PDB file of N, CA and C and ligand atoms in Angstrom:
ATOM      1  N   MET A   1       0.844  -1.189   0.000  1.00  0.00           N
ATOM      2  CA  MET A   1       0.000   0.000   0.000  1.00  0.00           C
ATOM      3  C   MET A   1       0.882   1.242   0.000  1.00  0.00           C
ATOM      4  N   ARG A   2       0.452   2.224  -0.765  1.00  0.00           N
ATOM      5  CA  ARG A   2       1.197   3.478  -0.761  1.00  0.00           C
ATOM      6  C   ARG A   2       0.353   4.596  -1.338  1.00  0.00           C
ATOM      7  N   MET A   3       0.717   5.809  -0.963  1.00  0.00           N
ATOM      8  CA  MET A   3       0.142   6.991  -1.594  1.00  0.00           C
ATOM      9  C   MET A   3       1.211   7.493  -2.564  1.00  0.00           C
ATOM     10  N   TRP A   4       0.824   7.740  -3.799  1.00  0.00           N
ATOM     11  CA  TRP A   4       1.814   8.222  -4.766  1.00  0.00           C
ATOM     12  C   TRP A   4       2.002   9.732  -4.654  1.00  0.00           C
ATOM     13  N   MET A   5       0.925  10.435  -4.389  1.00  0.00           N
ATOM     14  CA  MET A   5       0.976  11.890  -4.215  1.00  0.00           C
ATOM     15  C   MET A   5       1.524  12.629  -5.436  1.00  0.00           C
ATOM     16  N   VAL A   6       1.309  12.048  -6.609  1.00  0.00           N
ATOM     17  CA  VAL A   6       1.674  12.762  -7.838  1.00  0.00           C
ATOM     18  C   VAL A   6       0.388  13.358  -8.424  1.00  0.00           C
ATOM     19  N   ASP A   7       0.511  14.221  -9.421  1.00  0.00           N
ATOM     20  CA  ASP A   7      -0.656  14.801 -10.064  1.00  0.00           C
ATOM     21  C   ASP A   7      -1.551  13.675 -10.605  1.00  0.00           C
ATOM     22  N   PRO A   8      -2.793  13.570 -10.102  1.00  0.00           N
ATOM     23  CA  PRO A   8      -3.662  12.456 -10.514  1.00  0.00           C
ATOM     24  C   PRO A   8      -3.885  12.401 -12.036  1.00  0.00           C
ATOM     25  N   LYS A   9      -3.773  13.534 -12.685  1.00  0.00           N
ATOM     26  CA  LYS A   9      -4.024  13.585 -14.127  1.00  0.00           C
ATOM     27  C   LYS A   9      -3.030  12.740 -14.917  1.00  0.00           C
ATOM     28  N   ILE A  10      -1.828  12.577 -14.388  1.00  0.00           N
ATOM     29  CA  ILE A  10      -0.827  11.815 -15.138  1.00  0.00           C
ATOM     30  C   ILE A  10      -0.902  10.307 -14.840  1.00  0.00           C
ATOM     31  N   MET A  11      -1.794   9.934 -13.945  1.00  0.00           N
ATOM     32  CA  MET A  11      -1.848   8.525 -13.568  1.00  0.00           C
ATOM     33  C   MET A  11      -2.733   7.721 -14.522  1.00  0.00           C
ATOM     34  N   CYS A  12      -2.269   6.534 -14.897  1.00  0.00           N
ATOM     35  CA  CYS A  12      -3.077   5.638 -15.720  1.00  0.00           C
ATOM     36  C   CYS A  12      -4.229   5.118 -14.858  1.00  0.00           C
ATOM     37  N   ARG A  13      -5.199   4.508 -15.526  1.00  0.00           N
ATOM     38  CA  ARG A  13      -6.375   4.002 -14.831  1.00  0.00           C
ATOM     39  C   ARG A  13      -5.995   3.042 -13.691  1.00  0.00           C
ATOM     40  N   HIS A  14      -5.065   2.139 -14.003  1.00  0.00           N
ATOM     41  CA  HIS A  14      -4.635   1.140 -13.034  1.00  0.00           C
ATOM     42  C   HIS A  14      -4.064   1.789 -11.757  1.00  0.00           C
ATOM     43  N   HIS A  15      -3.187   2.750 -11.936  1.00  0.00           N
ATOM     44  CA  HIS A  15      -2.555   3.373 -10.768  1.00  0.00           C
ATOM     45  C   HIS A  15      -3.498   4.312 -10.029  1.00  0.00           C
ATOM     46  N   LEU A  16      -4.364   4.982 -10.787  1.00  0.00           N
ATOM     47  CA  LEU A  16      -5.345   5.869 -10.137  1.00  0.00           C
ATOM     48  C   LEU A  16      -6.306   5.045  -9.268  1.00  0.00           C
ATOM     49  N   LEU A  17      -6.852   3.978  -9.843  1.00  0.00           N
ATOM     50  CA  LEU A  17      -7.770   3.123  -9.077  1.00  0.00           C
ATOM     51  C   LEU A  17      -7.024   2.464  -7.921  1.00  0.00           C
ATOM     52  N   GLY A  18      -5.763   2.104  -8.170  1.00  0.00           N
ATOM     53  CA  GLY A  18      -4.953   1.435  -7.152  1.00  0.00           C
ATOM     54  C   GLY A  18      -4.709   2.314  -5.938  1.00  0.00           C
ATOM     55  N   GLU A  19      -4.266   3.549  -6.169  1.00  0.00           N
ATOM     56  CA  GLU A  19      -3.990   4.426  -5.024  1.00  0.00           C
ATOM     57  C   GLU A  19      -5.270   4.694  -4.240  1.00  0.00           C
ATOM     58  N   HIS A  20      -6.370   4.884  -4.950  1.00  0.00           N
ATOM     59  CA  HIS A  20      -7.639   5.120  -4.271  1.00  0.00           C
ATOM     60  C   HIS A  20      -8.014   3.933  -3.368  1.00  0.00           C
ATOM     61  N   ALA A  21      -7.900   2.725  -3.914  1.00  0.00           N
ATOM     62  CA  ALA A  21      -8.232   1.530  -3.134  1.00  0.00           C
ATOM     63  C   ALA A  21      -7.295   1.400  -1.934  1.00  0.00           C
ATOM     64  N   GLU A  22      -6.022   1.743  -2.142  1.00  0.00           N
ATOM     65  CA  GLU A  22      -5.049   1.606  -1.062  1.00  0.00           C
ATOM     66  C   GLU A  22      -5.284   2.627   0.047  1.00  0.00           C
ATOM     67  N   ILE A  23      -5.765   3.810  -0.314  1.00  0.00           N
ATOM     68  CA  ILE A  23      -6.122   4.791   0.718  1.00  0.00           C
ATOM     69  C   ILE A  23      -7.239   4.222   1.594  1.00  0.00           C
ATOM     70  N   HIS A  24      -8.238   3.594   0.953  1.00  0.00           N
ATOM     71  CA  HIS A  24      -9.309   2.991   1.747  1.00  0.00           C
ATOM     72  C   HIS A  24      -8.772   1.855   2.621  1.00  0.00           C
ATOM     73  N   MET A  25      -7.818   1.087   2.108  1.00  0.00           N
ATOM     74  CA  MET A  25      -7.238  -0.003   2.903  1.00  0.00           C
ATOM     75  C   MET A  25      -6.417   0.533   4.078  1.00  0.00           C
ATOM     76  N   LEU A  26      -5.662   1.593   3.819  1.00  0.00           N
ATOM     77  CA  LEU A  26      -4.859   2.191   4.896  1.00  0.00           C
ATOM     78  C   LEU A  26      -5.773   2.675   6.015  1.00  0.00           C
ATOM     79  N   VAL A  27      -6.841   3.377   5.629  1.00  0.00           N
ATOM     80  CA  VAL A  27      -7.805   3.889   6.597  1.00  0.00           C
ATOM     81  C   VAL A  27      -8.444   2.728   7.375  1.00  0.00           C
ATOM     82  N   TRP A  28      -8.796   1.686   6.651  1.00  0.00           N
ATOM     83  CA  TRP A  28      -9.393   0.493   7.260  1.00  0.00           C
ATOM     84  C   TRP A  28      -8.451  -0.076   8.328  1.00  0.00           C
ATOM     85  N   ASN A  29      -7.189  -0.167   7.985  1.00  0.00           N
ATOM     86  CA  ASN A  29      -6.192  -0.705   8.922  1.00  0.00           C
ATOM     87  C   ASN A  29      -5.985   0.193  10.133  1.00  0.00           C
ATOM     88  N   ILE A  30      -5.872   1.500   9.892  1.00  0.00           N
ATOM     89  CA  ILE A  30      -5.641   2.433  11.006  1.00  0.00           C
ATOM     90  C   ILE A  30      -6.860   2.422  11.943  1.00  0.00           C
ATOM     91  N   ASP A  31      -8.057   2.376  11.344  1.00  0.00           N
ATOM     92  CA  ASP A  31      -9.291   2.305  12.135  1.00  0.00           C
ATOM     93  C   ASP A  31      -9.306   1.097  13.062  1.00  0.00           C
ATOM     94  N   ARG A  32      -8.679   0.015  12.623  1.00  0.00           N
ATOM     95  CA  ARG A  32      -8.635  -1.207  13.437  1.00  0.00           C
ATOM     96  C   ARG A  32      -7.366  -1.310  14.269  1.00  0.00           C
ATOM     97  N   LYS A  33      -6.691  -0.161  14.377  1.00  0.00           N
ATOM     98  CA  LYS A  33      -5.481  -0.065  15.218  1.00  0.00           C
ATOM     99  C   LYS A  33      -4.356  -0.980  14.744  1.00  0.00           C
ATOM    100  N   ARG A  34      -4.398  -1.334  13.471  1.00  0.00           N
ATOM    101  CA  ARG A  34      -3.273  -2.118  12.945  1.00  0.00           C
ATOM    102  C   ARG A  34      -2.129  -1.166  12.637  1.00  0.00           C
ATOM    103  N   SER A  35      -0.939  -1.638  12.860  1.00  0.00           N
ATOM    104  CA  SER A  35       0.226  -0.781  12.691  1.00  0.00           C
ATOM    105  C   SER A  35       0.477  -0.471  11.217  1.00  0.00           C
ATOM    106  N   VAL A  36       0.745   0.801  10.928  1.00  0.00           N
ATOM    107  CA  VAL A  36       1.136   1.196   9.578  1.00  0.00           C
ATOM    108  C   VAL A  36       2.545   1.793   9.619  1.00  0.00           C
ATOM    109  N   LYS A  37       3.256   1.458  10.693  1.00  0.00           N
ATOM    110  CA  LYS A  37       4.584   2.024  10.917  1.00  0.00           C
ATOM    111  C   LYS A  37       5.512   1.782   9.724  1.00  0.00           C
ATOM    112  N   GLY A  38       5.456   0.570   9.165  1.00  0.00           N
ATOM    113  CA  GLY A  38       6.304   0.237   8.017  1.00  0.00           C
ATOM    114  C   GLY A  38       6.105   1.207   6.853  1.00  0.00           C
ATOM    115  N   TYR A  39       4.852   1.567   6.611  1.00  0.00           N
ATOM    116  CA  TYR A  39       4.535   2.474   5.503  1.00  0.00           C
ATOM    117  C   TYR A  39       5.000   3.894   5.814  1.00  0.00           C
ATOM    118  N   LEU A  40       4.870   4.265   7.087  1.00  0.00           N
ATOM    119  CA  LEU A  40       5.336   5.594   7.503  1.00  0.00           C
ATOM    120  C   LEU A  40       6.852   5.663   7.381  1.00  0.00           C
ATOM    121  N   ASP A  41       7.518   4.615   7.867  1.00  0.00           N
ATOM    122  CA  ASP A  41       8.978   4.581   7.855  1.00  0.00           C
ATOM    123  C   ASP A  41       9.549   4.601   6.440  1.00  0.00           C
ATOM    124  N   LYS A  42       8.832   3.940   5.531  1.00  0.00           N
ATOM    125  CA  LYS A  42       9.334   3.875   4.151  1.00  0.00           C
ATOM    126  C   LYS A  42       8.924   5.085   3.317  1.00  0.00           C
ATOM    127  N   GLY A  43       8.215   6.036   3.948  1.00  0.00           N
ATOM    128  CA  GLY A  43       7.803   7.230   3.201  1.00  0.00           C
ATOM    129  C   GLY A  43       6.735   6.945   2.166  1.00  0.00           C
ATOM    130  N   LEU A  44       5.802   6.059   2.503  1.00  0.00           N
ATOM    131  CA  LEU A  44       4.739   5.691   1.565  1.00  0.00           C
ATOM    132  C   LEU A  44       3.370   6.186   2.022  1.00  0.00           C
ATOM    133  N   LEU A  45       3.333   6.820   3.185  1.00  0.00           N
ATOM    134  CA  LEU A  45       2.056   7.222   3.776  1.00  0.00           C
ATOM    135  C   LEU A  45       2.183   8.555   4.501  1.00  0.00           C
ATOM    136  N   GLU A  46       1.209   9.428   4.245  1.00  0.00           N
ATOM    137  CA  GLU A  46       1.075  10.669   5.019  1.00  0.00           C
ATOM    138  C   GLU A  46      -0.331  10.651   5.609  1.00  0.00           C
ATOM    139  N   THR A  47      -0.416  10.260   6.861  1.00  0.00           N
ATOM    140  CA  THR A  47      -1.721  10.087   7.504  1.00  0.00           C
ATOM    141  C   THR A  47      -2.580  11.357   7.414  1.00  0.00           C
ATOM    142  N   HIS A  48      -1.948  12.498   7.633  1.00  0.00           N
ATOM    143  CA  HIS A  48      -2.674  13.768   7.657  1.00  0.00           C
ATOM    144  C   HIS A  48      -3.172  14.185   6.268  1.00  0.00           C
ATOM    145  N   ASN A  49      -2.704  13.524   5.227  1.00  0.00           N
ATOM    146  CA  ASN A  49      -3.158  13.874   3.878  1.00  0.00           C
ATOM    147  C   ASN A  49      -4.087  12.835   3.257  1.00  0.00           C
ATOM    148  N   LEU A  50      -4.465  11.827   4.026  1.00  0.00           N
ATOM    149  CA  LEU A  50      -5.348  10.785   3.494  1.00  0.00           C
ATOM    150  C   LEU A  50      -6.662  11.405   2.996  1.00  0.00           C
ATOM    151  N   TYR A  51      -7.220  12.300   3.784  1.00  0.00           N
ATOM    152  CA  TYR A  51      -8.517  12.873   3.423  1.00  0.00           C
ATOM    153  C   TYR A  51      -8.429  13.724   2.155  1.00  0.00           C
ATOM    154  N   ALA A  52      -7.487  14.651   2.148  1.00  0.00           N
ATOM    155  CA  ALA A  52      -7.339  15.554   1.003  1.00  0.00           C
ATOM    156  C   ALA A  52      -6.960  14.779  -0.258  1.00  0.00           C
ATOM    157  N   ARG A  53      -6.096  13.802  -0.114  1.00  0.00           N
ATOM    158  CA  ARG A  53      -5.669  13.015  -1.268  1.00  0.00           C
ATOM    159  C   ARG A  53      -6.840  12.190  -1.810  1.00  0.00           C
ATOM    160  N   HIS A  54      -7.619  11.620  -0.913  1.00  0.00           N
ATOM    161  CA  HIS A  54      -8.786  10.862  -1.349  1.00  0.00           C
ATOM    162  C   HIS A  54      -9.747  11.757  -2.142  1.00  0.00           C
ATOM    163  N   ALA A  55      -9.964  12.971  -1.651  1.00  0.00           N
ATOM    164  CA  ALA A  55     -10.859  13.914  -2.335  1.00  0.00           C
ATOM    165  C   ALA A  55     -10.312  14.270  -3.720  1.00  0.00           C
ATOM    166  N   GLU A  56      -8.999  14.430  -3.787  1.00  0.00           N
ATOM    167  CA  GLU A  56      -8.353  14.773  -5.055  1.00  0.00           C
ATOM    168  C   GLU A  56      -8.529  13.634  -6.078  1.00  0.00           C
ATOM    169  N   LEU A  57      -8.346  12.405  -5.618  1.00  0.00           N
ATOM    170  CA  LEU A  57      -8.501  11.248  -6.498  1.00  0.00           C
ATOM    171  C   LEU A  57      -9.958  11.085  -6.919  1.00  0.00           C
ATOM    172  N   ALA A  58     -10.873  11.301  -5.979  1.00  0.00           N
ATOM    173  CA  ALA A  58     -12.304  11.174  -6.281  1.00  0.00           C
ATOM    174  C   ALA A  58     -12.714  12.200  -7.341  1.00  0.00           C
ATOM    175  N   GLN A  59     -12.125  13.375  -7.259  1.00  0.00           N
ATOM    176  CA  GLN A  59     -12.408  14.415  -8.241  1.00  0.00           C
ATOM    177  C   GLN A  59     -11.922  13.994  -9.630  1.00  0.00           C
ATOM    178  N   GLU A  60     -10.768  13.365  -9.674  1.00  0.00           N
ATOM    179  CA  GLU A  60     -10.231  12.877 -10.953  1.00  0.00           C
ATOM    180  C   GLU A  60     -11.099  11.727 -11.495  1.00  0.00           C
ATOM    181  N   PHE A  61     -11.632  10.913 -10.590  1.00  0.00           N
ATOM    182  CA  PHE A  61     -12.577   9.857 -10.991  1.00  0.00           C
ATOM    183  C   PHE A  61     -13.751  10.501 -11.741  1.00  0.00           C
ATOM    184  N   ARG A  62     -14.313  11.549 -11.131  1.00  0.00           N
ATOM    185  CA  ARG A  62     -15.475  12.214 -11.729  1.00  0.00           C
ATOM    186  C   ARG A  62     -15.127  12.777 -13.099  1.00  0.00           C
ATOM    187  N   ARG A  63     -13.938  13.378 -13.183  1.00  0.00           N
ATOM    188  CA  ARG A  63     -13.501  13.978 -14.441  1.00  0.00           C
ATOM    189  C   ARG A  63     -13.445  12.928 -15.559  1.00  0.00           C
ATOM    190  N   ARG A  64     -13.025  11.710 -15.175  1.00  0.00           N
ATOM    191  CA  ARG A  64     -12.883  10.649 -16.175  1.00  0.00           C
ATOM    192  C   ARG A  64     -14.145   9.808 -16.332  1.00  0.00           C
ATOM    193  N   GLY A  65     -15.153  10.101 -15.524  1.00  0.00           N
ATOM    194  CA  GLY A  65     -16.394   9.343 -15.602  1.00  0.00           C
ATOM    195  C   GLY A  65     -16.331   7.978 -14.936  1.00  0.00           C
ATOM    196  N   TYR A  66     -15.391   7.785 -13.993  1.00  0.00           N
ATOM    197  CA  TYR A  66     -15.351   6.533 -13.231  1.00  0.00           C
ATOM    198  C   TYR A  66     -16.364   6.616 -12.092  1.00  0.00           C
ATOM    199  N   GLN A  67     -16.829   5.458 -11.668  1.00  0.00           N
ATOM    200  CA  GLN A  67     -17.739   5.389 -10.521  1.00  0.00           C
ATOM    201  C   GLN A  67     -16.964   5.655  -9.231  1.00  0.00           C
ATOM    202  N   HIS A  68     -17.595   6.373  -8.318  1.00  0.00           N
ATOM    203  CA  HIS A  68     -17.022   6.503  -6.982  1.00  0.00           C
ATOM    204  C   HIS A  68     -18.112   6.537  -5.936  1.00  0.00           C
ATOM    205  N   ASN A  69     -18.154   5.539  -5.089  1.00  0.00           N
ATOM    206  CA  ASN A  69     -19.215   5.454  -4.075  1.00  0.00           C
ATOM    207  C   ASN A  69     -18.648   5.230  -2.681  1.00  0.00           C
ATOM    208  N   SER A  70     -17.420   5.633  -2.449  1.00  0.00           N
ATOM    209  CA  SER A  70     -16.799   5.337  -1.156  1.00  0.00           C
ATOM    210  C   SER A  70     -16.282   6.619  -0.513  1.00  0.00           C
ATOM    211  N   LYS A  71     -17.101   7.140   0.401  1.00  0.00           N
ATOM    212  CA  LYS A  71     -16.689   8.360   1.103  1.00  0.00           C
ATOM    213  C   LYS A  71     -15.709   8.031   2.214  1.00  0.00           C
ATOM    214  N   LEU A  72     -14.909   9.032   2.563  1.00  0.00           N
ATOM    215  CA  LEU A  72     -14.056   8.896   3.753  1.00  0.00           C
ATOM    216  C   LEU A  72     -14.711   9.708   4.859  1.00  0.00           C
ATOM    217  N   ASP A  73     -14.707   9.166   6.049  1.00  0.00           N
ATOM    218  CA  ASP A  73     -15.250   9.881   7.206  1.00  0.00           C
ATOM    219  C   ASP A  73     -14.502  11.214   7.374  1.00  0.00           C
ATOM    220  N   VAL A  74     -15.260  12.279   7.679  1.00  0.00           N
ATOM    221  CA  VAL A  74     -14.630  13.597   7.814  1.00  0.00           C
ATOM    222  C   VAL A  74     -13.637  13.675   8.969  1.00  0.00           C
ATOM    223  N   LYS A  75     -13.693  12.703   9.870  1.00  0.00           N
ATOM    224  CA  LYS A  75     -12.714  12.703  10.977  1.00  0.00           C
ATOM    225  C   LYS A  75     -11.285  12.660  10.439  1.00  0.00           C
ATOM    226  N   TRP A  76     -11.119  12.165   9.206  1.00  0.00           N
ATOM    227  CA  TRP A  76      -9.781  12.067   8.605  1.00  0.00           C
ATOM    228  C   TRP A  76      -9.227  13.412   8.178  1.00  0.00           C
ATOM    229  N   LYS A  77     -10.111  14.417   8.207  1.00  0.00           N
ATOM    230  CA  LYS A  77      -9.659  15.777   7.912  1.00  0.00           C
ATOM    231  C   LYS A  77      -8.720  16.280   8.998  1.00  0.00           C
ATOM    232  N   HIS A  78      -8.949  15.793  10.198  1.00  0.00           N
ATOM    233  CA  HIS A  78      -8.198  16.326  11.339  1.00  0.00           C
ATOM    234  C   HIS A  78      -7.480  15.210  12.075  1.00  0.00           C
ATOM    235  N   VAL A  79      -6.359  14.806  11.544  1.00  0.00           N
ATOM    236  CA  VAL A  79      -5.552  13.811  12.245  1.00  0.00           C
ATOM    237  C   VAL A  79      -4.129  14.339  12.370  1.00  0.00           C
ATOM    238  N   LYS A  80      -3.425  13.776  13.318  1.00  0.00           N
ATOM    239  CA  LYS A  80      -2.098  14.342  13.584  1.00  0.00           C
ATOM    240  C   LYS A  80      -1.140  14.057  12.418  1.00  0.00           C
ATOM    241  N   LYS A  81      -0.238  15.007  12.233  1.00  0.00           N
ATOM    242  CA  LYS A  81       0.709  14.942  11.134  1.00  0.00           C
ATOM    243  C   LYS A  81       1.655  13.769  11.344  1.00  0.00           C
ATOM    244  N   GLU A  82       1.642  12.861  10.378  1.00  0.00           N
ATOM    245  CA  GLU A  82       2.452  11.664  10.513  1.00  0.00           C
ATOM    246  C   GLU A  82       2.876  11.186   9.130  1.00  0.00           C
ATOM    247  N   GLY A  83       4.154  10.981   8.966  1.00  0.00           N
ATOM    248  CA  GLY A  83       4.652  10.470   7.696  1.00  0.00           C
ATOM    249  C   GLY A  83       4.969  11.580   6.723  1.00  0.00           C
ATOM    250  N   SER A  84       5.891  11.293   5.818  1.00  0.00           N
ATOM    251  CA  SER A  84       6.277  12.272   4.825  1.00  0.00           C
ATOM    252  C   SER A  84       6.696  11.556   3.545  1.00  0.00           C
ATOM    253  N   ILE A  85       6.130  12.004   2.444  1.00  0.00           N
ATOM    254  CA  ILE A  85       6.413  11.373   1.155  1.00  0.00           C
ATOM    255  C   ILE A  85       7.251  12.319   0.311  1.00  0.00           C
ATOM    256  N   ASP A  86       8.345  11.798  -0.200  1.00  0.00           N
ATOM    257  CA  ASP A  86       9.193  12.562  -1.108  1.00  0.00           C
ATOM    258  C   ASP A  86       8.542  12.502  -2.501  1.00  0.00           C
ATOM    259  N   LYS A  87       7.869  13.592  -2.880  1.00  0.00           N
ATOM    260  CA  LYS A  87       7.046  13.556  -4.095  1.00  0.00           C
ATOM    261  C   LYS A  87       7.872  13.400  -5.366  1.00  0.00           C
ATOM    262  N   LYS A  88       9.070  13.943  -5.347  1.00  0.00           N
ATOM    263  CA  LYS A  88       9.942  13.812  -6.520  1.00  0.00           C
ATOM    264  C   LYS A  88      10.336  12.354  -6.728  1.00  0.00           C
ATOM    265  N   ARG A  89      10.694  11.719  -5.630  1.00  0.00           N
ATOM    266  CA  ARG A  89      11.098  10.311  -5.698  1.00  0.00           C
ATOM    267  C   ARG A  89       9.919   9.426  -6.090  1.00  0.00           C
ATOM    268  N   SER A  90       8.762   9.784  -5.542  1.00  0.00           N
ATOM    269  CA  SER A  90       7.545   9.041  -5.825  1.00  0.00           C
ATOM    270  C   SER A  90       7.224   9.093  -7.324  1.00  0.00           C
ATOM    271  N   LEU A  91       7.331  10.288  -7.905  1.00  0.00           N
ATOM    272  CA  LEU A  91       7.066  10.451  -9.334  1.00  0.00           C
ATOM    273  C   LEU A  91       8.067   9.640 -10.156  1.00  0.00           C
ATOM    274  N   ALA A  92       9.339   9.742  -9.788  1.00  0.00           N
ATOM    275  CA  ALA A  92      10.384   9.005 -10.509  1.00  0.00           C
ATOM    276  C   ALA A  92      10.118   7.502 -10.446  1.00  0.00           C
ATOM    277  N   ASP A  93       9.711   7.047  -9.282  1.00  0.00           N
ATOM    278  CA  ASP A  93       9.371   5.635  -9.044  1.00  0.00           C
ATOM    279  C   ASP A  93       8.241   5.167  -9.954  1.00  0.00           C
ATOM    280  N   LEU A  94       7.207   5.976  -9.995  1.00  0.00           N
ATOM    281  CA  LEU A  94       6.020   5.622 -10.771  1.00  0.00           C
ATOM    282  C   LEU A  94       6.341   5.591 -12.270  1.00  0.00           C
ATOM    283  N   LEU A  95       7.076   6.608 -12.727  1.00  0.00           N
ATOM    284  CA  LEU A  95       7.387   6.693 -14.158  1.00  0.00           C
ATOM    285  C   LEU A  95       8.314   5.557 -14.575  1.00  0.00           C
ATOM    286  N   ASN A  96       9.129   5.123 -13.652  1.00  0.00           N
ATOM    287  CA  ASN A  96      10.034   4.015 -13.880  1.00  0.00           C
ATOM    288  C   ASN A  96       9.280   2.703 -14.029  1.00  0.00           C
ATOM    289  N   ARG A  97       8.186   2.635 -13.309  1.00  0.00           N
ATOM    290  CA  ARG A  97       7.459   1.392 -13.155  1.00  0.00           C
ATOM    291  C   ARG A  97       6.372   1.209 -14.213  1.00  0.00           C
ATOM    292  N   CYS A  98       5.876   2.318 -14.754  1.00  0.00           N
ATOM    293  CA  CYS A  98       4.677   2.222 -15.598  1.00  0.00           C
ATOM    294  C   CYS A  98       4.814   3.047 -16.875  1.00  0.00           C
ATOM    295  N   VAL A  99       4.805   2.377 -18.017  1.00  0.00           N
ATOM    296  CA  VAL A  99       4.932   3.095 -19.296  1.00  0.00           C
ATOM    297  C   VAL A  99       3.728   3.982 -19.564  1.00  0.00           C
ATOM    298  N   GLU A 100       2.579   3.556 -19.088  1.00  0.00           N
ATOM    299  CA  GLU A 100       1.376   4.330 -19.371  1.00  0.00           C
ATOM    300  C   GLU A 100       1.359   5.648 -18.585  1.00  0.00           C
ATOM    301  N   CYS A 101       1.735   5.571 -17.315  1.00  0.00           N
ATOM    302  CA  CYS A 101       1.851   6.804 -16.519  1.00  0.00           C
ATOM    303  C   CYS A 101       2.917   7.716 -17.134  1.00  0.00           C
ATOM    304  N   LYS A 102       4.005   7.100 -17.585  1.00  0.00           N
ATOM    305  CA  LYS A 102       5.104   7.871 -18.168  1.00  0.00           C
ATOM    306  C   LYS A 102       4.631   8.593 -19.431  1.00  0.00           C
ATOM    307  N   GLU A 103       3.886   7.878 -20.249  1.00  0.00           N
ATOM    308  CA  GLU A 103       3.340   8.456 -21.478  1.00  0.00           C
ATOM    309  C   GLU A 103       2.429   9.644 -21.148  1.00  0.00           C
ATOM    310  N   ARG A 104       1.569   9.459 -20.161  1.00  0.00           N
ATOM    311  CA  ARG A 104       0.648  10.523 -19.755  1.00  0.00           C
ATOM    312  C   ARG A 104       1.419  11.724 -19.210  1.00  0.00           C
ATOM    313  N   TYR A 105       2.481  11.430 -18.455  1.00  0.00           N
ATOM    314  CA  TYR A 105       3.300  12.493 -17.871  1.00  0.00           C
ATOM    315  C   TYR A 105       3.981  13.309 -18.973  1.00  0.00           C
ATOM    316  N   LEU A 106       4.623  12.606 -19.912  1.00  0.00           N
ATOM    317  CA  LEU A 106       5.324  13.292 -21.001  1.00  0.00           C
ATOM    318  C   LEU A 106       4.342  14.103 -21.836  1.00  0.00           C
ATOM    319  N   ASN A 107       3.162  13.535 -22.046  1.00  0.00           N
ATOM    320  CA  ASN A 107       2.115  14.230 -22.768  1.00  0.00           C
ATOM    321  C   ASN A 107       1.691  15.520 -22.085  1.00  0.00           C
ATOM    322  N   SER A 108       1.581  15.445 -20.747  1.00  0.00           N
ATOM    323  CA  SER A 108       1.144  16.620 -19.988  1.00  0.00           C
ATOM    324  C   SER A 108       2.199  17.720 -20.054  1.00  0.00           C
ATOM    325  N   ILE A 109       3.458  17.310 -20.160  1.00  0.00           N
ATOM    326  CA  ILE A 109       4.530  18.302 -20.297  1.00  0.00           C
ATOM    327  C   ILE A 109       4.488  18.929 -21.692  1.00  0.00           C
ATOM    328  N   ARG A 110       4.291  18.073 -22.693  1.00  0.00           N
ATOM    329  CA  ARG A 110       4.223  18.560 -24.077  1.00  0.00           C
ATOM    330  C   ARG A 110       3.082  19.541 -24.280  1.00  0.00           C
ATOM    331  N   THR A 111       1.920  19.211 -23.704  1.00  0.00           N
ATOM    332  CA  THR A 111       0.744  20.039 -23.953  1.00  0.00           C
ATOM    333  C   THR A 111       0.569  21.123 -22.884  1.00  0.00           C
ATOM    334  N   GLY A 112       1.393  21.061 -21.856  1.00  0.00           N
ATOM    335  CA  GLY A 112       1.340  22.078 -20.812  1.00  0.00           C
ATOM    336  C   GLY A 112       0.073  22.051 -19.973  1.00  0.00           C
ATOM    337  N   THR A 113      -0.523  20.875 -19.849  1.00  0.00           N
ATOM    338  CA  THR A 113      -1.745  20.782 -19.019  1.00  0.00           C
ATOM    339  C   THR A 113      -1.512  20.003 -17.751  1.00  0.00           C
TER     340      THR A 113
HETATM  341 ZN1   ZN B   1     -13.236   6.459  -2.090  1.00  0.00          ZN
HETATM  342 ZN1   ZN B   2       0.424   3.574 -14.336  1.00  0.00          ZN
END
């Protein structure tokens, strides 16, 4: 599980749906008091940004016409600051891993959107 925290517009369908599902899984785990220390330590999770990131992804879902029926409890708006993601590294990681995200990213640079 991880939050990519890159511009959702450059994410392929697979990665966009994946990060969204993983945010719900992270929340599910934290709600059940399961440890997410490994994700925090590896820089894959920012607890305080789960809510805002989920909203951002849901907005991109709407833009693309994907279904979204999974709200996050508003309590996630106000949680203590925990974890830090290096967004540059995250982007490099994603582009390395996925040709489709890379294509979308290069396209967004070319077209300036
Ligand atoms: Zn959702
Ligand atoms: Zn991808």
